[in-house]
Tab-separated table of C-alpha atoms in Angstrom:
chain	number	residue	atom	x	y	z
S	949	UNK	CA	34.295	-25.423	-16.383
S	950	UNK	CA	31.195	-23.295	-16.081
S	951	UNK	CA	28.251	-24.814	-17.912
S	952	UNK	CA	24.636	-24.001	-18.644
S	953	UNK	CA	22.738	-26.656	-20.566
S	954	UNK	CA	19.394	-26.088	-22.220
S	955	UNK	CA	16.998	-28.677	-23.521
S	956	UNK	CA	15.550	-29.147	-25.984
S	957	UNK	CA	17.663	-27.203	-28.471
S	958	UNK	CA	14.832	-27.082	-30.957
S	959	UNK	CA	11.104	-27.480	-30.434
S	960	UNK	CA	8.034	-27.243	-32.612
S	961	UNK	CA	4.819	-26.907	-30.655
S	962	UNK	CA	1.177	-26.507	-31.603
S	963	UNK	CA	-0.882	-23.513	-30.595
S	964	UNK	CA	-2.555	-24.132	-27.255
S	965	UNK	CA	-0.151	-26.841	-26.245
S	966	UNK	CA	2.061	-26.875	-23.185
S	967	UNK	CA	5.794	-26.368	-23.595
S	968	UNK	CA	8.489	-26.761	-20.980
S	969	UNK	CA	12.013	-25.503	-21.587
S	970	UNK	CA	14.633	-26.827	-19.219
S	971	UNK	CA	17.881	-25.344	-18.021
S	972	UNK	CA	20.571	-26.917	-15.888
S	973	UNK	CA	23.663	-25.211	-14.496
S	974	UNK	CA	26.673	-26.747	-12.812
S	975	UNK	CA	28.138	-23.418	-11.645
S	976	UNK	CA	26.452	-23.429	-8.217
S	977	UNK	CA	25.091	-19.972	-9.029
S	978	UNK	CA	22.203	-18.590	-7.054
S	979	UNK	CA	20.785	-16.525	-9.904
S	980	UNK	CA	19.253	-17.911	-13.064
S	981	UNK	CA	17.543	-16.115	-15.907
S	982	UNK	CA	15.317	-16.796	-18.899
S	983	UNK	CA	15.488	-14.458	-21.895
S	984	UNK	CA	13.958	-14.457	-25.300
S	985	UNK	CA	15.648	-12.935	-28.298
S	986	UNK	CA	13.799	-11.584	-31.291
S	987	UNK	CA	14.955	-9.480	-34.183
S	988	UNK	CA	14.572	-5.835	-33.291
S	989	UNK	CA	14.146	-6.471	-29.568
S	990	UNK	CA	17.459	-7.776	-28.385
S	991	UNK	CA	17.404	-9.894	-25.234
S	992	UNK	CA	14.340	-9.493	-23.061
S	993	UNK	CA	14.075	-10.880	-19.545
S	994	UNK	CA	11.088	-13.143	-18.948
S	995	UNK	CA	11.658	-14.588	-15.478
S	996	UNK	CA	14.563	-14.925	-13.102
S	997	UNK	CA	15.339	-16.606	-9.817
S	998	UNK	CA	17.511	-15.912	-6.769
S	999	UNK	CA	17.673	-19.505	-5.688
S	1000	UNK	CA	15.777	-22.730	-5.267
S	1001	UNK	CA	12.093	-22.106	-4.723
S	1002	UNK	CA	12.160	-18.487	-5.924
S	1003	UNK	CA	10.883	-17.043	-9.168
S	1004	UNK	CA	10.582	-13.384	-10.102
S	1005	UNK	CA	8.902	-11.660	-13.008
S	1006	UNK	CA	11.119	-10.001	-15.542
S	1007	UNK	CA	10.104	-7.477	-18.167
S	1008	UNK	CA	7.822	-9.691	-20.288
S	1009	UNK	CA	6.405	-12.416	-18.018
S	1010	UNK	CA	2.910	-12.638	-19.510
S	1011	UNK	CA	2.181	-16.062	-20.941
S	1012	UNK	CA	5.107	-17.667	-19.129
S	1013	UNK	CA	5.645	-19.385	-15.818
S	1014	UNK	CA	8.925	-20.393	-14.248
S	1015	UNK	CA	9.965	-23.050	-11.795
S	1016	UNK	CA	13.168	-23.369	-9.770
S	1017	UNK	CA	12.950	-26.699	-7.971
S	1018	UNK	CA	16.646	-26.830	-7.164
S	1019	UNK	CA	19.816	-24.775	-7.318
S	1020	UNK	CA	20.734	-26.433	-10.610
S	1021	UNK	CA	17.455	-26.385	-12.521
S	1022	UNK	CA	15.280	-23.577	-13.815
S	1023	UNK	CA	12.389	-24.267	-16.173
S	1024	UNK	CA	10.312	-21.997	-18.349
S	1025	UNK	CA	6.741	-23.118	-18.909
S	1026	UNK	CA	4.331	-22.037	-21.602
S	1027	UNK	CA	0.958	-23.377	-20.476
S	1028	UNK	CA	-0.859	-22.346	-23.650
S	1029	UNK	CA	1.652	-21.706	-26.391
S	1030	UNK	CA	0.872	-19.052	-28.980
S	1031	UNK	CA	2.605	-18.236	-32.308
S	1032	UNK	CA	3.806	-14.943	-30.787
S	1033	UNK	CA	6.004	-17.014	-28.486
S	1034	UNK	CA	8.009	-18.289	-31.439
S	1035	UNK	CA	11.508	-17.149	-30.566
S	1036	UNK	CA	14.941	-18.166	-29.401
S	1037	UNK	CA	15.118	-18.642	-25.646
S	1038	UNK	CA	18.294	-18.330	-23.623
S	1039	UNK	CA	18.950	-19.415	-20.079
S	1040	UNK	CA	21.762	-17.933	-18.017
S	1041	UNK	CA	23.253	-18.240	-14.562
S	1042	UNK	CA	25.207	-15.799	-12.432
S	1043	UNK	CA	26.324	-15.426	-8.840
S	1044	UNK	CA	25.427	-12.796	-6.249
S	1045	UNK	CA	28.756	-11.015	-6.460
S	1046	UNK	CA	28.068	-9.793	-9.970
S	1047	UNK	CA	30.809	-11.807	-11.582
S	1048	UNK	CA	30.507	-13.369	-14.991
S	1049	UNK	CA	27.209	-14.543	-16.363
S	1050	UNK	CA	27.125	-17.747	-18.399
S	1051	UNK	CA	24.626	-18.537	-21.097
S	1052	UNK	CA	23.244	-21.730	-22.529
S	1053	UNK	CA	23.279	-22.326	-26.280
S	1054	UNK	CA	19.647	-21.395	-26.705
S	1055	UNK	CA	16.401	-23.128	-27.595
S	1056	UNK	CA	14.687	-22.361	-30.862
S	1057	UNK	CA	10.928	-22.633	-30.303
S	1058	UNK	CA	8.433	-22.527	-33.143
S	1059	UNK	CA	4.732	-22.450	-32.318
S	1060	UNK	CA	2.550	-23.343	-35.280
U	8	UNK	CA	13.718	4.015	-19.470
U	9	UNK	CA	16.340	1.750	-20.922
U	10	UNK	CA	19.158	1.063	-18.516
U	11	UNK	CA	21.776	0.289	-21.159
U	12	UNK	CA	22.267	2.119	-24.426
U	13	UNK	CA	24.604	0.777	-27.097
U	14	UNK	CA	25.995	2.617	-30.065
U	15	UNK	CA	26.248	2.446	-32.949
U	16	UNK	CA	23.308	0.170	-33.695
U	17	UNK	CA	25.125	-1.097	-36.757
U	18	UNK	CA	28.559	-0.711	-38.259
U	19	UNK	CA	30.122	-1.734	-41.573
U	20	UNK	CA	33.885	-1.896	-41.883
U	21	UNK	CA	36.443	-2.890	-44.432
U	22	UNK	CA	38.757	-5.606	-43.230
U	23	UNK	CA	41.668	-4.104	-41.370
U	24	UNK	CA	39.778	-1.097	-40.028
U	25	UNK	CA	39.298	-0.511	-36.320
U	26	UNK	CA	35.969	-0.367	-34.495
U	27	UNK	CA	34.877	1.345	-31.307
U	28	UNK	CA	31.653	0.149	-29.741
U	29	UNK	CA	30.059	2.060	-26.892
U	30	UNK	CA	27.848	1.108	-23.998
U	31	UNK	CA	26.329	3.781	-21.736
U	32	UNK	CA	24.367	2.939	-18.644
U	33	UNK	CA	22.000	4.919	-16.467
U	34	UNK	CA	22.126	2.840	-13.294
U	35	UNK	CA	24.832	2.100	-10.778
U	36	UNK	CA	27.099	-0.718	-11.750
U	37	UNK	CA	27.902	-3.998	-10.095
U	38	UNK	CA	29.453	-5.607	-13.139
U	39	UNK	CA	29.784	-5.111	-16.872
U	40	UNK	CA	30.206	-7.840	-19.445
U	41	UNK	CA	30.645	-7.858	-23.202
U	42	UNK	CA	29.273	-10.708	-25.323
U	43	UNK	CA	29.650	-11.743	-28.949
U	44	UNK	CA	26.932	-13.536	-30.863
U	45	UNK	CA	26.971	-14.958	-34.374
U	46	UNK	CA	23.631	-14.977	-36.216
U	47	UNK	CA	21.632	-17.793	-34.717
U	48	UNK	CA	24.411	-18.552	-32.279
U	49	UNK	CA	24.819	-18.517	-28.552
U	50	UNK	CA	26.373	-15.719	-26.521
U	51	UNK	CA	30.087	-15.949	-25.953
U	52	UNK	CA	31.592	-13.873	-23.181
U	53	UNK	CA	34.370	-11.600	-24.408
U	54	UNK	CA	35.104	-9.619	-21.284
U	55	UNK	CA	33.970	-9.401	-17.726
U	56	UNK	CA	35.086	-5.871	-16.969
U	57	UNK	CA	33.488	-3.958	-14.088
U	58	UNK	CA	36.183	-1.282	-14.189
U	59	UNK	CA	39.416	-0.376	-15.901
U	60	UNK	CA	40.899	-1.761	-19.097
U	61	UNK	CA	41.308	-5.331	-20.226
U	62	UNK	CA	42.940	-6.741	-23.336
U	63	UNK	CA	42.437	-9.946	-25.241
U	64	UNK	CA	44.187	-10.254	-28.560
U	65	UNK	CA	42.783	-7.587	-30.872
U	66	UNK	CA	40.062	-6.670	-28.387
U	67	UNK	CA	40.230	-4.057	-25.636
U	68	UNK	CA	37.500	-3.237	-23.164
U	69	UNK	CA	37.493	-0.092	-21.030
U	70	UNK	CA	34.915	0.632	-18.336
U	71	UNK	CA	34.801	4.041	-16.632
U	72	UNK	CA	32.346	3.764	-13.782
U	73	UNK	CA	32.074	7.461	-12.879
U	74	UNK	CA	31.271	8.267	-16.509
U	75	UNK	CA	28.841	5.341	-16.704
U	76	UNK	CA	30.254	3.945	-19.892
U	77	UNK	CA	32.085	0.966	-21.259
U	78	UNK	CA	33.711	0.560	-24.663
U	79	UNK	CA	34.901	-2.311	-26.796
U	80	UNK	CA	37.689	-1.625	-29.255
U	81	UNK	CA	38.401	-4.038	-32.107
U	82	UNK	CA	41.647	-3.437	-33.915
U	83	UNK	CA	42.522	-4.665	-37.400
U	84	UNK	CA	39.065	-6.099	-37.937
U	85	UNK	CA	38.590	-9.409	-39.761
U	86	UNK	CA	35.598	-10.826	-41.601
U	87	UNK	CA	35.212	-13.375	-38.824
U	88	UNK	CA	34.513	-10.511	-36.381
U	89	UNK	CA	31.127	-9.999	-38.042
U	90	UNK	CA	28.212	-10.552	-35.708
U	91	UNK	CA	26.413	-8.886	-32.845
U	92	UNK	CA	28.154	-7.394	-29.843
U	93	UNK	CA	26.139	-7.003	-26.666
U	94	UNK	CA	26.969	-5.346	-23.405
U	95	UNK	CA	25.282	-6.464	-20.210
U	96	UNK	CA	25.077	-4.634	-16.926
U	97	UNK	CA	24.477	-6.139	-13.543
U	98	UNK	CA	23.115	-3.290	-11.435
U	99	UNK	CA	23.472	-3.007	-7.711
U	100	UNK	CA	19.879	-3.896	-6.974
U	101	UNK	CA	18.125	-7.221	-7.362
U	102	UNK	CA	20.948	-8.871	-9.314
U	103	UNK	CA	19.051	-8.201	-12.509
U	104	UNK	CA	21.055	-8.098	-15.695
U	105	UNK	CA	20.260	-5.451	-18.254
U	106	UNK	CA	21.251	-5.856	-21.890
U	107	UNK	CA	21.800	-3.264	-24.545
U	108	UNK	CA	20.197	-3.834	-27.937
U	109	UNK	CA	23.554	-4.702	-29.444
U	110	UNK	CA	25.768	-3.475	-32.254
U	111	UNK	CA	25.512	-5.372	-35.537
U	112	UNK	CA	28.992	-5.455	-37.031
U	113	UNK	CA	29.725	-6.405	-40.631
U	114	UNK	CA	33.328	-6.621	-41.769
U	115	UNK	CA	33.727	-6.774	-45.532
U	116	UNK	CA	36.731	-8.399	-47.226
């Protein structure tokens, strides 16, 4: 069964601190995505990846870095967290043929 | 400009009424997918439907590529259908996925 697992599910961070959100997929998909979801903005793409070693900027990459060390893992890194990055973050994976995309359950991040 | 436009932005129904949700896209299509999300919940895939019509219980999805639109029909709505419905488009370039802003559905008893 297709699976995308995010960790942690909830995180409270202090302003200026470093935060790493992790995502693991067992679908053997080449493509992985990080979105944030805020009221009034829907889902916005932060970074995405075509495969191990690749990261691409999405629509709102500022303040975020991404890392794809392997096919299975895709991390989102906030080097200096700010309160404006308080949001729900979703990771997803999909293959190159444009078939179904699978989402993780989300990570609720609060920066205080 | 926005690649995917959803309408209506919000919809309130009485239980038992039908709903028609629309998704229009401005780019060429590789795939189209409809998702359901409860408040604070994760995204659940309803349909992967790049073309044609698919049925699942009270739900029907129809994608017409040449008209650049996809619809989601909910028949005999129930209070448990309340939530947000999102369409997502995988365009032909770069494997990027574009989301609409969603339709907020409320079904009243």
